[in-house]
Amino acid sequence: MDYQFTIIVPVYNEEDNLARVEQELLAYIKIASKKTKILFVNDGSKDNSQQLIEAIAARNPEFQYISFTENRGLSAAIKAGFDYTNTELVGYIDSDLQTAPEDFNLLLKYINDYDLVTGVRANRKDSFVKNMSSTIANGIRRAFTKDGMDDTGCPLKVIKTDYAKRIPMFKGLHRFLPAMILLQNGKIIQVPVQHFPRLAGQANFGVWNRLFGPLMDCFAYLWMKKKYINYSVEKQS
């Protein structure tokens, strides 16, 4: 099949969520505005996630997977998904499904005119501590990157794949995807999307990850921005 859009689903110890992930993504595929397939990236899960992923892929041809030998983190899972994508568009959604797959259609409306479209979570259904730490972290990141985005941690994005594949790899990458597209002279936009409470499993990020980690990553981003190589080809033989 000529798929146009790959949705990356990073997975780390999400066995309690995967049946729902299968159900909701199958429902989305039927209404997707682009021909869509799913790519699970199992980030070294220690539970039964891999067995469940293999069963899902066996009964659904639209589902594929790759599995890490060990846990390498969310940024590595997203980057691996970019590397293994062969469609013109790529996106991702967290396996906790706190965002809605059907909202991909909202983002896809803008992808012809932009190179990255990111969701911004409206009426977030998280704890006060999580919301406050994310707000502070986003403010710090915005001050460093000047990307103008309010919620780069939103786990719902669509990117043109040729831009995604040119993003260099480093830990904390997932917080800087809009800024990385701007470094390529690409165009970005944010679009409000739905947000829901986590129904199963446990969040893999604490206050350190959401607040202090992003602050340190900002310095890494500034170093990379100074060293970043960007070019455009005018002619080719």
PDB file of N, CA and C in Angstrom, residues 99-100 103-104 106-107 118-123 154 156 191-195:
ATOM      1  N   THR A  99      -3.594  12.298  24.600  1.00  0.00           N
ATOM      2  CA  THR A  99      -4.071  13.060  23.451  1.00  0.00           C
ATOM      3  C   THR A  99      -4.833  12.111  22.536  1.00  0.00           C
ATOM      4  N   ALA A 100      -5.678  12.671  21.663  1.00  0.00           N
ATOM      5  CA  ALA A 100      -6.597  11.867  20.868  1.00  0.00           C
ATOM      6  C   ALA A 100      -6.080  11.670  19.444  1.00  0.00           C
ATOM      7  N   ASP A 103      -7.245  13.857  16.529  1.00  0.00           N
ATOM      8  CA  ASP A 103      -6.754  15.223  16.399  1.00  0.00           C
ATOM      9  C   ASP A 103      -5.591  15.335  15.413  1.00  0.00           C
ATOM     10  N   PHE A 104      -5.033  14.195  14.989  1.00  0.00           N
ATOM     11  CA  PHE A 104      -4.049  14.248  13.910  1.00  0.00           C
ATOM     12  C   PHE A 104      -4.647  14.916  12.668  1.00  0.00           C
ATOM     13  N   LEU A 106      -6.641  17.387  12.606  1.00  0.00           N
ATOM     14  CA  LEU A 106      -6.543  18.837  12.791  1.00  0.00           C
ATOM     15  C   LEU A 106      -5.156  19.333  12.379  1.00  0.00           C
ATOM     16  N   LEU A 107      -4.122  18.576  12.756  1.00  0.00           N
ATOM     17  CA  LEU A 107      -2.754  18.975  12.435  1.00  0.00           C
ATOM     18  C   LEU A 107      -2.470  18.824  10.946  1.00  0.00           C
ATOM     19  N   THR A 118       2.504  21.205  15.559  1.00  0.00           N
ATOM     20  CA  THR A 118       2.474  20.606  16.893  1.00  0.00           C
ATOM     21  C   THR A 118       1.175  20.948  17.598  1.00  0.00           C
ATOM     22  N   GLY A 119       0.692  20.012  18.383  1.00  0.00           N
ATOM     23  CA  GLY A 119      -0.465  20.288  19.211  1.00  0.00           C
ATOM     24  C   GLY A 119      -0.082  21.131  20.412  1.00  0.00           C
ATOM     25  N   VAL A 120      -1.034  21.866  20.930  1.00  0.00           N
ATOM     26  CA  VAL A 120      -0.882  22.531  22.222  1.00  0.00           C
ATOM     27  C   VAL A 120      -2.070  22.091  23.061  1.00  0.00           C
ATOM     28  N   ARG A 121      -1.788  21.493  24.209  1.00  0.00           N
ATOM     29  CA  ARG A 121      -2.834  20.859  25.003  1.00  0.00           C
ATOM     30  C   ARG A 121      -3.739  21.894  25.663  1.00  0.00           C
ATOM     31  N   ALA A 122      -5.011  21.889  25.273  1.00  0.00           N
ATOM     32  CA  ALA A 122      -6.001  22.795  25.861  1.00  0.00           C
ATOM     33  C   ALA A 122      -6.623  22.125  27.085  1.00  0.00           C
ATOM     34  N   ASN A 123      -6.785  22.894  28.162  1.00  0.00           N
ATOM     35  CA  ASN A 123      -7.420  22.365  29.388  1.00  0.00           C
ATOM     36  C   ASN A 123      -6.749  21.071  29.852  1.00  0.00           C
ATOM     37  N   CYS A 154       3.883  18.594  24.115  1.00  0.00           N
ATOM     38  CA  CYS A 154       2.643  17.943  23.678  1.00  0.00           C
ATOM     39  C   CYS A 154       2.972  16.732  22.802  1.00  0.00           C
ATOM     40  N   LEU A 156       1.776  15.132  20.425  1.00  0.00           N
ATOM     41  CA  LEU A 156       0.993  15.018  19.198  1.00  0.00           C
ATOM     42  C   LEU A 156       1.587  15.993  18.188  1.00  0.00           C
ATOM     43  N   VAL A 191      -1.346  24.096  17.130  1.00  0.00           N
ATOM     44  CA  VAL A 191      -2.795  23.979  16.976  1.00  0.00           C
ATOM     45  C   VAL A 191      -3.370  23.374  18.257  1.00  0.00           C
ATOM     46  N   PRO A 192      -4.414  23.962  18.853  1.00  0.00           N
ATOM     47  CA  PRO A 192      -4.997  23.382  20.069  1.00  0.00           C
ATOM     48  C   PRO A 192      -5.559  21.983  19.825  1.00  0.00           C
ATOM     49  N   VAL A 193      -5.291  21.074  20.779  1.00  0.00           N
ATOM     50  CA  VAL A 193      -5.801  19.707  20.715  1.00  0.00           C
ATOM     51  C   VAL A 193      -6.378  19.323  22.072  1.00  0.00           C
ATOM     52  N   GLN A 194      -7.121  18.231  22.091  1.00  0.00           N
ATOM     53  CA  GLN A 194      -7.730  17.739  23.324  1.00  0.00           C
ATOM     54  C   GLN A 194      -6.671  17.125  24.239  1.00  0.00           C
ATOM     55  N   HIS A 195      -6.999  17.082  25.534  1.00  0.00           N
ATOM     56  CA  HIS A 195      -6.123  16.414  26.490  1.00  0.00           C
ATOM     57  C   HIS A 195      -6.972  15.679  27.512  1.00  0.00           C
TER      58      HIS A 195
END
